[in-house]
Amino acid sequence: MEPVYYGYHRLLHSHRYLYKHHHIIHHLSVVVQPITSYTFTFLERLSYTLLFSLPAILLNFITGISLEALFVYYLVFDALNSLGHLNTEIFPDGYQQSFLKWVLYTPSFHRQHHKRYIKNYCLFMPIFDKLGGTVCPHTEEVFVQAKKGYKR
Ligand SMILES: [Zn+2]
Ligand SMILES: [Zn+2]
């Protein structure tokens, strides 16, 4: 789902109609808050519901999936989505020097997407921005400044 979302998100930014009539609503939040993770047009939200349901649907088709697992999937998904829209940095010092920075994004990482628009497109895994050459070069600097309490 991550690489599909990465490509879809880049399309939302590069396709003039899709950006102007749908994705721009999410980007009205230059200063992000957890509620920002729910601000979409109806059709954009519907497209995400379809996309983000695919793993559960495919898994259910292949092996079956319990309602508990489905609940945990959507709970973790919403928690990670809200995490990316925190207007503060909660990850520990040194996180940007570890390989984990490519596995799970930080609030600073996604905040740069809202500020720069054409960088940091990933859903939760920055490795796809690394592979696509779209990592904002200021991400590490913003992380350090956020840890010091400086709002950029
Ligand atoms: Zn975007
Ligand atoms: Zn966002």
PDB file of C-alpha atoms and ligand atoms in Angstrom:
ATOM      1  CA  MET A   1       0.000   0.000   0.000  1.00  0.00           C
ATOM      2  CA  GLU A   2       2.878   2.400   0.775  1.00  0.00           C
ATOM      3  CA  PRO A   3       4.309   2.583  -2.766  1.00  0.00           C
ATOM      4  CA  VAL A   4       0.797   2.846  -4.239  1.00  0.00           C
ATOM      5  CA  TYR A   5      -0.049   5.717  -1.898  1.00  0.00           C
ATOM      6  CA  TYR A   6       3.292   7.408  -2.664  1.00  0.00           C
ATOM      7  CA  GLY A   7       2.513   7.372  -6.391  1.00  0.00           C
ATOM      8  CA  TYR A   8      -1.094   8.433  -5.815  1.00  0.00           C
ATOM      9  CA  HIS A   9      -0.017  11.297  -3.564  1.00  0.00           C
ATOM     10  CA  ARG A  10       2.468  12.528  -6.174  1.00  0.00           C
ATOM     11  CA  LEU A  11      -0.339  12.367  -8.745  1.00  0.00           C
ATOM     12  CA  LEU A  12      -2.583  14.443  -6.446  1.00  0.00           C
ATOM     13  CA  HIS A  13       0.109  17.136  -6.469  1.00  0.00           C
ATOM     14  CA  SER A  14       1.073  16.983 -10.145  1.00  0.00           C
ATOM     15  CA  HIS A  15      -2.426  16.739 -11.647  1.00  0.00           C
ATOM     16  CA  ARG A  16      -3.796  20.289 -11.627  1.00  0.00           C
ATOM     17  CA  TYR A  17      -7.497  19.339 -11.373  1.00  0.00           C
ATOM     18  CA  LEU A  18      -6.996  16.781  -8.605  1.00  0.00           C
ATOM     19  CA  TYR A  19      -4.904  19.182  -6.547  1.00  0.00           C
ATOM     20  CA  LYS A  20      -7.097  22.246  -7.062  1.00  0.00           C
ATOM     21  CA  HIS A  21     -10.413  20.486  -6.470  1.00  0.00           C
ATOM     22  CA  HIS A  22      -9.454  17.862  -3.888  1.00  0.00           C
ATOM     23  CA  HIS A  23      -6.039  17.686  -2.246  1.00  0.00           C
ATOM     24  CA  ILE A  24      -5.765  21.437  -1.642  1.00  0.00           C
ATOM     25  CA  ILE A  25      -8.305  21.093   1.202  1.00  0.00           C
ATOM     26  CA  HIS A  26      -5.797  18.998   3.152  1.00  0.00           C
ATOM     27  CA  HIS A  27      -3.050  21.505   2.386  1.00  0.00           C
ATOM     28  CA  LEU A  28      -4.993  24.478   3.693  1.00  0.00           C
ATOM     29  CA  SER A  29      -3.408  23.450   6.992  1.00  0.00           C
ATOM     30  CA  VAL A  30       0.090  24.905   6.747  1.00  0.00           C
ATOM     31  CA  VAL A  31       0.334  24.547  10.521  1.00  0.00           C
ATOM     32  CA  VAL A  32      -0.785  20.973  11.046  1.00  0.00           C
ATOM     33  CA  GLN A  33      -2.833  19.503  13.886  1.00  0.00           C
ATOM     34  CA  PRO A  34      -4.114  15.936  14.375  1.00  0.00           C
ATOM     35  CA  ILE A  35      -7.523  17.038  13.012  1.00  0.00           C
ATOM     36  CA  THR A  36      -5.712  17.884   9.742  1.00  0.00           C
ATOM     37  CA  SER A  37      -5.433  14.144   9.133  1.00  0.00           C
ATOM     38  CA  TYR A  38      -9.223  14.119   8.587  1.00  0.00           C
ATOM     39  CA  THR A  39      -9.562  17.158   6.313  1.00  0.00           C
ATOM     40  CA  PHE A  40     -10.306  15.951   2.803  1.00  0.00           C
ATOM     41  CA  THR A  41     -13.028  16.334   0.229  1.00  0.00           C
ATOM     42  CA  PHE A  42     -15.565  13.522   0.214  1.00  0.00           C
ATOM     43  CA  LEU A  43     -14.142  11.974  -2.967  1.00  0.00           C
ATOM     44  CA  GLU A  44     -10.538  12.135  -1.796  1.00  0.00           C
ATOM     45  CA  ARG A  45     -11.499  10.533   1.523  1.00  0.00           C
ATOM     46  CA  LEU A  46     -13.453   7.858  -0.362  1.00  0.00           C
ATOM     47  CA  SER A  47     -10.422   7.091  -2.541  1.00  0.00           C
ATOM     48  CA  TYR A  48      -8.318   6.653   0.608  1.00  0.00           C
ATOM     49  CA  THR A  49     -10.899   4.370   2.188  1.00  0.00           C
ATOM     50  CA  LEU A  50     -10.790   2.177  -0.915  1.00  0.00           C
ATOM     51  CA  LEU A  51      -6.976   2.232  -1.072  1.00  0.00           C
ATOM     52  CA  PHE A  52      -6.354   1.665   2.628  1.00  0.00           C
ATOM     53  CA  SER A  53      -8.919  -1.142   2.769  1.00  0.00           C
ATOM     54  CA  LEU A  54      -7.119  -3.128   0.081  1.00  0.00           C
ATOM     55  CA  PRO A  55      -4.620  -4.831   2.430  1.00  0.00           C
ATOM     56  CA  ALA A  56      -7.410  -6.017   4.729  1.00  0.00           C
ATOM     57  CA  ILE A  57      -9.568  -7.143   1.807  1.00  0.00           C
ATOM     58  CA  LEU A  58      -6.691  -9.022   0.162  1.00  0.00           C
ATOM     59  CA  LEU A  59      -5.637 -10.605   3.448  1.00  0.00           C
ATOM     60  CA  ASN A  60      -9.217 -11.646   4.122  1.00  0.00           C
ATOM     61  CA  PHE A  61      -9.446 -13.138   0.638  1.00  0.00           C
ATOM     62  CA  ILE A  62      -6.225 -15.116   1.109  1.00  0.00           C
ATOM     63  CA  THR A  63      -6.302 -16.230   4.741  1.00  0.00           C
ATOM     64  CA  GLY A  64      -9.267 -14.624   6.433  1.00  0.00           C
ATOM     65  CA  ILE A  65      -9.003 -11.785   8.915  1.00  0.00           C
ATOM     66  CA  SER A  66     -10.668 -11.398  12.290  1.00  0.00           C
ATOM     67  CA  LEU A  67     -12.693  -8.369  13.296  1.00  0.00           C
ATOM     68  CA  GLU A  68     -10.162  -7.779  16.082  1.00  0.00           C
ATOM     69  CA  ALA A  69      -7.299  -7.631  13.574  1.00  0.00           C
ATOM     70  CA  LEU A  70      -9.315  -5.261  11.391  1.00  0.00           C
ATOM     71  CA  PHE A  71      -9.972  -3.039  14.410  1.00  0.00           C
ATOM     72  CA  VAL A  72      -6.266  -2.973  15.321  1.00  0.00           C
ATOM     73  CA  TYR A  73      -5.321  -2.220  11.694  1.00  0.00           C
ATOM     74  CA  TYR A  74      -7.568   0.859  11.509  1.00  0.00           C
ATOM     75  CA  LEU A  75      -6.647   1.953  15.052  1.00  0.00           C
ATOM     76  CA  VAL A  76      -2.897   1.838  14.301  1.00  0.00           C
ATOM     77  CA  PHE A  77      -3.499   3.452  10.914  1.00  0.00           C
ATOM     78  CA  ASP A  78      -5.394   6.402  12.428  1.00  0.00           C
ATOM     79  CA  ALA A  79      -2.840   6.747  15.235  1.00  0.00           C
ATOM     80  CA  LEU A  80       0.052   6.912  12.750  1.00  0.00           C
ATOM     81  CA  ASN A  81      -1.847   9.357  10.553  1.00  0.00           C
ATOM     82  CA  SER A  82      -2.544  11.634  13.526  1.00  0.00           C
ATOM     83  CA  LEU A  83       1.065  11.271  14.673  1.00  0.00           C
ATOM     84  CA  GLY A  84       2.279  12.746  11.390  1.00  0.00           C
ATOM     85  CA  HIS A  85       0.109  15.790  11.932  1.00  0.00           C
ATOM     86  CA  LEU A  86       1.311  16.667  15.427  1.00  0.00           C
ATOM     87  CA  ASN A  87       2.648  20.194  15.585  1.00  0.00           C
ATOM     88  CA  THR A  88       5.507  19.075  17.784  1.00  0.00           C
ATOM     89  CA  GLU A  89       8.292  16.516  17.680  1.00  0.00           C
ATOM     90  CA  ILE A  90       7.991  13.487  19.981  1.00  0.00           C
ATOM     91  CA  PHE A  91      10.667  11.205  18.564  1.00  0.00           C
ATOM     92  CA  PRO A  92      13.898  10.900  20.587  1.00  0.00           C
ATOM     93  CA  ASP A  93      17.152  12.699  19.871  1.00  0.00           C
ATOM     94  CA  GLY A  94      19.214  10.656  17.460  1.00  0.00           C
ATOM     95  CA  TYR A  95      16.198   9.226  15.610  1.00  0.00           C
ATOM     96  CA  GLN A  96      17.318  10.978  12.416  1.00  0.00           C
ATOM     97  CA  GLN A  97      20.680   9.209  12.660  1.00  0.00           C
ATOM     98  CA  SER A  98      19.124   5.727  12.858  1.00  0.00           C
ATOM     99  CA  PHE A  99      17.834   3.561  10.006  1.00  0.00           C
ATOM    100  CA  LEU A 100      14.374   3.836  11.591  1.00  0.00           C
ATOM    101  CA  LYS A 101      13.982   7.270  10.014  1.00  0.00           C
ATOM    102  CA  TRP A 102      13.348   5.426   6.713  1.00  0.00           C
ATOM    103  CA  VAL A 103      10.837   3.020   8.310  1.00  0.00           C
ATOM    104  CA  LEU A 104       8.531   5.405  10.189  1.00  0.00           C
ATOM    105  CA  TYR A 105       8.059   9.103   9.558  1.00  0.00           C
ATOM    106  CA  THR A 106       8.105  11.803  12.202  1.00  0.00           C
ATOM    107  CA  PRO A 107       5.821  14.835  12.667  1.00  0.00           C
ATOM    108  CA  SER A 108       8.737  16.983  11.393  1.00  0.00           C
ATOM    109  CA  PHE A 109       8.928  14.886   8.229  1.00  0.00           C
ATOM    110  CA  HIS A 110       5.266  15.277   7.306  1.00  0.00           C
ATOM    111  CA  ARG A 111       5.203  18.922   8.422  1.00  0.00           C
ATOM    112  CA  GLN A 112       7.760  19.591   5.683  1.00  0.00           C
ATOM    113  CA  HIS A 113       5.283  18.156   3.166  1.00  0.00           C
ATOM    114  CA  HIS A 114       2.682  20.689   4.285  1.00  0.00           C
ATOM    115  CA  LYS A 115       5.245  23.475   4.102  1.00  0.00           C
ATOM    116  CA  ARG A 116       7.134  22.557   0.889  1.00  0.00           C
ATOM    117  CA  TYR A 117       4.279  20.774  -1.022  1.00  0.00           C
ATOM    118  CA  ILE A 118       6.585  18.922  -3.435  1.00  0.00           C
ATOM    119  CA  LYS A 119       8.631  16.878  -0.962  1.00  0.00           C
ATOM    120  CA  ASN A 120       8.009  14.118   1.613  1.00  0.00           C
ATOM    121  CA  TYR A 121       5.001  12.433  -0.037  1.00  0.00           C
ATOM    122  CA  CYS A 122       5.077   9.123   1.851  1.00  0.00           C
ATOM    123  CA  LEU A 123       2.213   7.766   3.905  1.00  0.00           C
ATOM    124  CA  PHE A 124       4.237   6.517   6.890  1.00  0.00           C
ATOM    125  CA  MET A 125       7.508   5.155   5.423  1.00  0.00           C
ATOM    126  CA  PRO A 126      10.077   7.726   4.201  1.00  0.00           C
ATOM    127  CA  ILE A 127      12.027   5.023   2.358  1.00  0.00           C
ATOM    128  CA  PHE A 128       9.734   5.632  -0.609  1.00  0.00           C
ATOM    129  CA  ASP A 129      10.674   9.316  -0.680  1.00  0.00           C
ATOM    130  CA  LYS A 130      14.303   8.235  -0.515  1.00  0.00           C
ATOM    131  CA  LEU A 131      13.796   5.887  -3.482  1.00  0.00           C
ATOM    132  CA  GLY A 132      11.801   8.539  -5.371  1.00  0.00           C
ATOM    133  CA  GLY A 133      14.294  11.327  -4.673  1.00  0.00           C
ATOM    134  CA  THR A 134      11.693  13.489  -2.927  1.00  0.00           C
ATOM    135  CA  VAL A 135      13.087  13.791   0.601  1.00  0.00           C
ATOM    136  CA  CYS A 136      13.097  17.434   1.694  1.00  0.00           C
ATOM    137  CA  PRO A 137      16.741  18.371   2.405  1.00  0.00           C
ATOM    138  CA  HIS A 138      15.627  20.416   5.430  1.00  0.00           C
ATOM    139  CA  THR A 139      13.945  17.484   7.209  1.00  0.00           C
ATOM    140  CA  GLU A 140      16.817  16.722   9.582  1.00  0.00           C
ATOM    141  CA  GLU A 141      17.387  20.396  10.425  1.00  0.00           C
ATOM    142  CA  VAL A 142      13.655  20.898  11.125  1.00  0.00           C
ATOM    143  CA  PHE A 143      13.654  17.819  13.365  1.00  0.00           C
ATOM    144  CA  VAL A 144      16.520  19.207  15.457  1.00  0.00           C
ATOM    145  CA  GLN A 145      14.898  22.644  15.669  1.00  0.00           C
ATOM    146  CA  ALA A 146      11.562  21.101  16.670  1.00  0.00           C
ATOM    147  CA  LYS A 147      13.320  19.181  19.452  1.00  0.00           C
ATOM    148  CA  LYS A 148      14.663  22.506  20.698  1.00  0.00           C
ATOM    149  CA  GLY A 149      11.144  23.936  20.629  1.00  0.00           C
ATOM    150  CA  TYR A 150      11.704  26.224  17.688  1.00  0.00           C
ATOM    151  CA  LYS A 151       8.646  26.274  15.401  1.00  0.00           C
ATOM    152  CA  ARG A 152       9.591  26.637  11.781  1.00  0.00           C
TER     153      ARG A 152
HETATM  154 ZN    ZN B   1      -0.022  16.389  -0.186  1.00  0.00          ZN
HETATM  155 ZN    ZN B   2      -0.961  15.868   5.854  1.00  0.00          ZN
END
